CSV table of C-alpha atoms and ligand atoms in Angstrom, one decimal:
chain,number,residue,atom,x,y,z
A,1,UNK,CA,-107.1,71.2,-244.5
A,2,UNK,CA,-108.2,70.1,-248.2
A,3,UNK,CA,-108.7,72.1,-251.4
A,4,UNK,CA,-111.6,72.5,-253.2
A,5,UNK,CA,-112.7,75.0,-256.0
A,6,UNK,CA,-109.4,77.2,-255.1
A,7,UNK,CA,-110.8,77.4,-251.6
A,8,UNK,CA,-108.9,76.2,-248.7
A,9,UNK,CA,-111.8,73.9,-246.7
A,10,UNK,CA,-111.2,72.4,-243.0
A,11,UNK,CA,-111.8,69.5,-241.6
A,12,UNK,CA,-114.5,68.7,-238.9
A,13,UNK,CA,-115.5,66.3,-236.9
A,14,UNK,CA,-119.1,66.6,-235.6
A,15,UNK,CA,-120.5,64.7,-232.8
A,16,UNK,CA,-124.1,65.0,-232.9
A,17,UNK,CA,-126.1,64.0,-229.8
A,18,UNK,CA,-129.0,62.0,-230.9
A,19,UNK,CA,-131.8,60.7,-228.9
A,20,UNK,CA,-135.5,59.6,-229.7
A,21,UNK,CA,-137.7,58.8,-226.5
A,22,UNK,CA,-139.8,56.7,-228.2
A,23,UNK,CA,-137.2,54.6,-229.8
A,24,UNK,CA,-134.0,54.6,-228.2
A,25,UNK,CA,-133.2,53.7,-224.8
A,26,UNK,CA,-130.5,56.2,-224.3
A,27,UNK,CA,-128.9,58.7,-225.8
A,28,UNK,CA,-126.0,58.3,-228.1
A,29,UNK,CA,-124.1,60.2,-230.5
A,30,UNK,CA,-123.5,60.1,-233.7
A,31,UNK,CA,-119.8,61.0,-235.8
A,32,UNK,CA,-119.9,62.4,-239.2
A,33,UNK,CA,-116.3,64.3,-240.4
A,34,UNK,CA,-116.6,66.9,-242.8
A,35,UNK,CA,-115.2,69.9,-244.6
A,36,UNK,CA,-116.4,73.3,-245.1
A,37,UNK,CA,-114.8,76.7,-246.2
A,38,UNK,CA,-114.1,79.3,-243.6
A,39,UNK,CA,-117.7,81.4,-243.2
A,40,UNK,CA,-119.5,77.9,-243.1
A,41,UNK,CA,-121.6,78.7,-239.8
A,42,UNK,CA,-123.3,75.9,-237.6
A,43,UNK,CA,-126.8,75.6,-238.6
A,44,UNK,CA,-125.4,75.6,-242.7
A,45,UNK,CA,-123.0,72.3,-241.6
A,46,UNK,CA,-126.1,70.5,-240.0
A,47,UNK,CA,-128.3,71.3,-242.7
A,48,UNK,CA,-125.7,69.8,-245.2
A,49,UNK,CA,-125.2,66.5,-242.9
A,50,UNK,CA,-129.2,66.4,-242.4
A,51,UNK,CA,-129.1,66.5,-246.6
A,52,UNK,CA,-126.4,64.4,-247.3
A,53,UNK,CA,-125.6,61.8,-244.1
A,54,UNK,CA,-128.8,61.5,-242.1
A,55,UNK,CA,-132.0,63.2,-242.9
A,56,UNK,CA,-133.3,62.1,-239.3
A,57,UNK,CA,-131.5,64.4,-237.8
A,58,UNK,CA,-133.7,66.7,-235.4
A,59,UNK,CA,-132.9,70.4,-235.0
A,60,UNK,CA,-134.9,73.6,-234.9
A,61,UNK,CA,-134.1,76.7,-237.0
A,62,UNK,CA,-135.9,79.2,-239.0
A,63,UNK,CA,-134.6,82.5,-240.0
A,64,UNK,CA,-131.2,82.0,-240.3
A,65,UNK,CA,-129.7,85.7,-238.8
A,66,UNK,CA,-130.0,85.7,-235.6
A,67,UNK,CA,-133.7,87.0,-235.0
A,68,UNK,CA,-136.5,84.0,-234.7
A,69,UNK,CA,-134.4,82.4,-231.5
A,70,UNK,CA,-135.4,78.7,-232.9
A,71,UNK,CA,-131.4,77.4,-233.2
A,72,UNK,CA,-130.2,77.6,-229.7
A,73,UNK,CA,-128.1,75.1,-228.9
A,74,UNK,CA,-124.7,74.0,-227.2
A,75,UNK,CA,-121.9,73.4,-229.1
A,76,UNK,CA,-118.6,72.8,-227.5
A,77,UNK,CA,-120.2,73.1,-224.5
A,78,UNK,CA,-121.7,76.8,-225.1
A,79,UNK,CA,-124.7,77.4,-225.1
A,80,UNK,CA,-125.3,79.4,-228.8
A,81,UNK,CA,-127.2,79.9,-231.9
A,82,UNK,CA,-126.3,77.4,-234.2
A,83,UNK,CA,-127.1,80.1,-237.2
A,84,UNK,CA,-124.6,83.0,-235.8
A,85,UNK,CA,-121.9,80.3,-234.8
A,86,UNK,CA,-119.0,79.9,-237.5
A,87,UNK,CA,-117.2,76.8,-237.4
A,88,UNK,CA,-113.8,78.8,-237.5
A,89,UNK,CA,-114.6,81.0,-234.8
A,90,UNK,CA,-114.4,77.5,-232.6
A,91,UNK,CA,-111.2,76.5,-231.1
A,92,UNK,CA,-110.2,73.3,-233.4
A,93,UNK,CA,-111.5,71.0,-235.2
A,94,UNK,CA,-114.0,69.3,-233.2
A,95,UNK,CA,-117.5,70.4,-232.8
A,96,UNK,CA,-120.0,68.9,-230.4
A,97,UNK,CA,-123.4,69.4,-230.6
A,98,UNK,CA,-125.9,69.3,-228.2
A,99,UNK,CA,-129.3,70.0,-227.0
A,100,UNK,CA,-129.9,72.8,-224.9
A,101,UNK,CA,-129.9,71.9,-220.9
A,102,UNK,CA,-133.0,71.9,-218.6
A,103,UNK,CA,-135.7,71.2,-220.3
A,104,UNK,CA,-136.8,67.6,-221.6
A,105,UNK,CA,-135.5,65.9,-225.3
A,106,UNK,CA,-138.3,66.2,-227.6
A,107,UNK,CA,-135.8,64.4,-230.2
A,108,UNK,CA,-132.1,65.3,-231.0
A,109,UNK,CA,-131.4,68.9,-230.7
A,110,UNK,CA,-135.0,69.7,-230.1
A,111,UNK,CA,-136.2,70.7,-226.4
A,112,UNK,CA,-139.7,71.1,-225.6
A,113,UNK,CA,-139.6,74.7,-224.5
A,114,UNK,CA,-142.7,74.2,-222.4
A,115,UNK,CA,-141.1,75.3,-218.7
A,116,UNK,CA,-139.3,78.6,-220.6
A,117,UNK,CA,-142.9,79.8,-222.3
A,118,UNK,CA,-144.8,78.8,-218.8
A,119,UNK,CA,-141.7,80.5,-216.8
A,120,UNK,CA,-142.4,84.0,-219.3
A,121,UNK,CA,-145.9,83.8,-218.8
A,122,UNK,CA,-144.9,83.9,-214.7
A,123,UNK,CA,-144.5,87.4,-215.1
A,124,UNK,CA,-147.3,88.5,-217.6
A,125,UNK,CA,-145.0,90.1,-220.3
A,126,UNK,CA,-147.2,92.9,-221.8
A,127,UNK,CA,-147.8,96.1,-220.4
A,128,UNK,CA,-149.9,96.8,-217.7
A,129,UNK,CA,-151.0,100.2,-218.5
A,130,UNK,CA,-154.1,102.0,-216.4
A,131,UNK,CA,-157.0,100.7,-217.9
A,132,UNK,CA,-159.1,103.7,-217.0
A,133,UNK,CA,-157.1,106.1,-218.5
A,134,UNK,CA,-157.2,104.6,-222.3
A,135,UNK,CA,-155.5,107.1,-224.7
A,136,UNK,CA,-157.2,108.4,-228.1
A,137,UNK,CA,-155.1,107.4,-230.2
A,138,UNK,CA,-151.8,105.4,-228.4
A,139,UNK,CA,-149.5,105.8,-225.2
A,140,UNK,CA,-146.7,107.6,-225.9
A,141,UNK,CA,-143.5,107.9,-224.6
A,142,UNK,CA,-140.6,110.2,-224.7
A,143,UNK,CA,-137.4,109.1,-226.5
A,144,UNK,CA,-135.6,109.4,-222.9
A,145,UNK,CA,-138.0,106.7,-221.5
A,146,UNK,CA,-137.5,104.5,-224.2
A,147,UNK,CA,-133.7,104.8,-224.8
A,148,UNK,CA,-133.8,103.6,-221.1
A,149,UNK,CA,-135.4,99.8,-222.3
A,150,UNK,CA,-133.2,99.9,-225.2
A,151,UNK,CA,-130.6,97.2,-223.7
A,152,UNK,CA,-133.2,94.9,-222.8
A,153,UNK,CA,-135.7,95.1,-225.7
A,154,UNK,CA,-134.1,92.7,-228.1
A,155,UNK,CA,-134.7,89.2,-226.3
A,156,UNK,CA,-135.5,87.1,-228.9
A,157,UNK,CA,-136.4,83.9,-226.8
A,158,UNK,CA,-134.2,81.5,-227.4
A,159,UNK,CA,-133.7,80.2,-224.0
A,160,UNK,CA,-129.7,80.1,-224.2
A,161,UNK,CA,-129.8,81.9,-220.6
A,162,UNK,CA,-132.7,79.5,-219.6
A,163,UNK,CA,-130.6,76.6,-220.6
A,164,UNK,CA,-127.0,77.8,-219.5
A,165,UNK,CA,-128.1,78.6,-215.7
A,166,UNK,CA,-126.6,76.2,-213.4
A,167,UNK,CA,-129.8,77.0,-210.4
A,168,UNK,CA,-132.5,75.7,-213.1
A,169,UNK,CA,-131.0,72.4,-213.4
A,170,UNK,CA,-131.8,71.9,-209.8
A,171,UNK,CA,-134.7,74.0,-208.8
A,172,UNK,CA,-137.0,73.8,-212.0
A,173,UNK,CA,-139.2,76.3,-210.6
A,174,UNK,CA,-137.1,78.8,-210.8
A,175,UNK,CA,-138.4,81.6,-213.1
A,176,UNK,CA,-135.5,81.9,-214.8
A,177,UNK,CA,-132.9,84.6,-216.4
A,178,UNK,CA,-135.0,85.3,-219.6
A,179,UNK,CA,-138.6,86.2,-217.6
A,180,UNK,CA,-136.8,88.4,-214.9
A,181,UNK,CA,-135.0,90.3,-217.8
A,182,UNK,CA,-138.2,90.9,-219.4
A,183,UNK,CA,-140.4,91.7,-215.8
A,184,UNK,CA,-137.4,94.3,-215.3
A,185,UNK,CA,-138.2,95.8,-218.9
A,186,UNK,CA,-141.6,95.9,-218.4
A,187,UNK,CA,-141.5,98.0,-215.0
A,188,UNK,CA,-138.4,100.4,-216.5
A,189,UNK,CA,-141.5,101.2,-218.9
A,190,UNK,CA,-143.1,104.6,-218.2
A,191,UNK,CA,-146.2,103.7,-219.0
A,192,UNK,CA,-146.2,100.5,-216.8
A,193,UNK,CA,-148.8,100.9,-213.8
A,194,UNK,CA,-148.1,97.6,-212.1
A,195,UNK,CA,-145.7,98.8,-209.4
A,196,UNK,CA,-143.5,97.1,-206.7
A,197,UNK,CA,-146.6,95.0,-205.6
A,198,UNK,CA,-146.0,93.0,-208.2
A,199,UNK,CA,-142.7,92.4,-207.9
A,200,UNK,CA,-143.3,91.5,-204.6
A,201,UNK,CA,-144.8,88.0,-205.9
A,202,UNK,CA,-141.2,87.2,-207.4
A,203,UNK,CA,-139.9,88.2,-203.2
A,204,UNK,CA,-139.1,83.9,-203.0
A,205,UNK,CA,-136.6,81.2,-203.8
A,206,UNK,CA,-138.3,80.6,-207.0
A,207,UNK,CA,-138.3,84.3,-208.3
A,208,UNK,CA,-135.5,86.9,-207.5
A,209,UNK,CA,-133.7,85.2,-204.8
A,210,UNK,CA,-133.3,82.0,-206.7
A,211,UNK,CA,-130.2,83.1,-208.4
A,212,UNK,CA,-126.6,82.5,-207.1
A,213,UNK,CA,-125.2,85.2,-209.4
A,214,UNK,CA,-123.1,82.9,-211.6
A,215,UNK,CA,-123.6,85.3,-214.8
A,216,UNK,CA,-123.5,82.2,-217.2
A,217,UNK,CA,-126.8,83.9,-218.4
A,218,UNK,CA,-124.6,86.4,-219.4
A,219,UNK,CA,-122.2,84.6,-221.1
A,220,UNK,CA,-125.0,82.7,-223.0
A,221,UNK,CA,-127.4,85.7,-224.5
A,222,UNK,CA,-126.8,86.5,-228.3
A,223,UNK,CA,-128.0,89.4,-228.1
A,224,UNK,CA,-125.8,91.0,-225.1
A,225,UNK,CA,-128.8,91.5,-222.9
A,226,UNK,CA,-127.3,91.3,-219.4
A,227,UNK,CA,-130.3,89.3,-217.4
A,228,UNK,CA,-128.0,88.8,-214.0
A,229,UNK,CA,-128.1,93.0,-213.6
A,230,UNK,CA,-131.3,92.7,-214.0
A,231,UNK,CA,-132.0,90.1,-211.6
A,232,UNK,CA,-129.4,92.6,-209.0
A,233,UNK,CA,-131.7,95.8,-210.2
A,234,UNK,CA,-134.6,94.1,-209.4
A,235,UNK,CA,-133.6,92.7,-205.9
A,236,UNK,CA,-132.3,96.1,-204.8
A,237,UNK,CA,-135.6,97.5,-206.2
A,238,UNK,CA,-137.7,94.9,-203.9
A,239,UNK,CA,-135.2,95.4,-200.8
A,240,UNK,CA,-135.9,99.6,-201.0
A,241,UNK,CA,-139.4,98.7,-201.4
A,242,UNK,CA,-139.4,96.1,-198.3
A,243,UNK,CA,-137.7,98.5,-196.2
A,244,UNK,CA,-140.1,101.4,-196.8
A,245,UNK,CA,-143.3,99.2,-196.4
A,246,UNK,CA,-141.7,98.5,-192.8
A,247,UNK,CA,-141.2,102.1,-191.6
A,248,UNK,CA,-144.9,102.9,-193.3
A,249,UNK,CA,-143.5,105.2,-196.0
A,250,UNK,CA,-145.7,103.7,-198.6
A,251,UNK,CA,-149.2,101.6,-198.2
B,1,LIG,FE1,-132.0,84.6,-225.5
B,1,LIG,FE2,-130.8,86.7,-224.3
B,1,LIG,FE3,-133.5,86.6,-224.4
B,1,LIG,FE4,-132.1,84.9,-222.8
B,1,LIG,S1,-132.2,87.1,-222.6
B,1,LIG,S2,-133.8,84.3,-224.1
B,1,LIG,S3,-130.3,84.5,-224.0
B,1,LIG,S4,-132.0,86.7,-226.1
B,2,LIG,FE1,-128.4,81.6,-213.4
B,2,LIG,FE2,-127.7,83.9,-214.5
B,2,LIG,FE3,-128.3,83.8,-212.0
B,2,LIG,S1,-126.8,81.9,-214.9
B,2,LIG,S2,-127.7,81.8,-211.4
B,2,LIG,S3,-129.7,83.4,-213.6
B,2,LIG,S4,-126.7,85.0,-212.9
């Protein structure tokens, strides 16, 4: 601990990964110890070593509470945003920072978050209402049927499922804990048409049944959305469906 101002500051010792494709031939990391007073979060610590160590530091942000999804990454390990992360809420006085997992280094703490956008996109992520049946004015729906998408409506994107899942390290096709949380909001909706046929296109090993249920995406998600349920909800959803297609219950 140190004093300054009257305020009791610890501290830290940051390991930074750092890594530039075009430049480096592997990654290293670099040290810088600090000290910062008890509310000092993540994201405010880098932006003071990016302004006063090492202004080629890499990192995404952009909103700074929790709501644009730009500042995952891990720290310790766990997969978090850097801008709702205090560094007292960590256990000691070491803080490593890291990119998140499975996708490629674009430079430092920045991954090219091309295979999470493509996975999303995997299972169209708007709402497939009947086309020939277009309202006046809008669809409405009743506060029941909404309060039923409330859990799963606050995904703000930033991949901290996507990059904690064990199954995505290996089988990059996999469409992932973040996508199959959002397909299941979309056909909770009331005013979604699409139907169990089109879950039947996520009835593989790179859709539902990639999972092995290790709940690290739930674990990871800021915003407490609970993607393995959905993933269970889903399956079970897809099973009922199987088994009535099979005794001719429904076309
Ligand atoms: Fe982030 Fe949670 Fe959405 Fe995954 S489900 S992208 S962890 S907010
Ligand atoms: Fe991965 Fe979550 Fe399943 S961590 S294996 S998607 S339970």
């Amino acid at each position: 601990m140190s004093q300054k101002n009257g305020n009791t500051d610890t501290r830290y010792t940051f390991k930074i990964f750092r890594y530039n494709p075009d430049v480096d031939a592997q990654p290293y990391y670099d040290t810088f110890v600090k000290s910062y007073p008890r509310g000092t979060t993540v994201l405010e610590a880098l932006l003071n070593i990016q302004e006063t160590e090492d202004d080629g530091i890499a990192f995404r942000f952009s909103c700074r509470s929790a709501v644009c999804g730009s500042c995952g990454m891990l720290v310790n390990g766990a997969p978090v945003l850097a801008c709702r992360t205090q560094l007292a809420t960590l256990i000691g006085d070491q803080v490593l920072i890291e990119p998140l997992p499975n996708m490629d280094i674009v430079k430092d703490l920045v991954v090219d978050m091309k295979p999470f956008w493509e996975s999303y996109r995997r299972v169209e992520p708007w709402l497939h209402a009947d086309s020939g049946n277009e309202p006046e004015k809008e669809r409405l729906q009743s506060p029941d049927d909404l309060h039923k998408l409330d859990p799963y409506i606050n995904c703000i994107l930033c991949a901290c499922c996507y990059g904690s899942c064990p199954v995505l390290g290996m089988e990059e096709d996999y469409v992932g804990p973040a996508a199959i949380s959002k397909l299941f909001r979309f056909m909770q909706d009331s005013r979604d048409q699409r139907g169990e046929g089109f879950l039947a296109k996520f009835n593989n090993q790179r859709g539902l049944w990639a999972c092995h249920t290790i709940f690290r995406c739930i674990d990871a998600c800021p915003k407490d959305i609970r993607p393995t349920d959905t993933i269970e909800a889903l399956r079970r959803r897809l099973v009922a469906y199987r088994f009535k297609k099979f005794f001719r219950l429904v076309k």
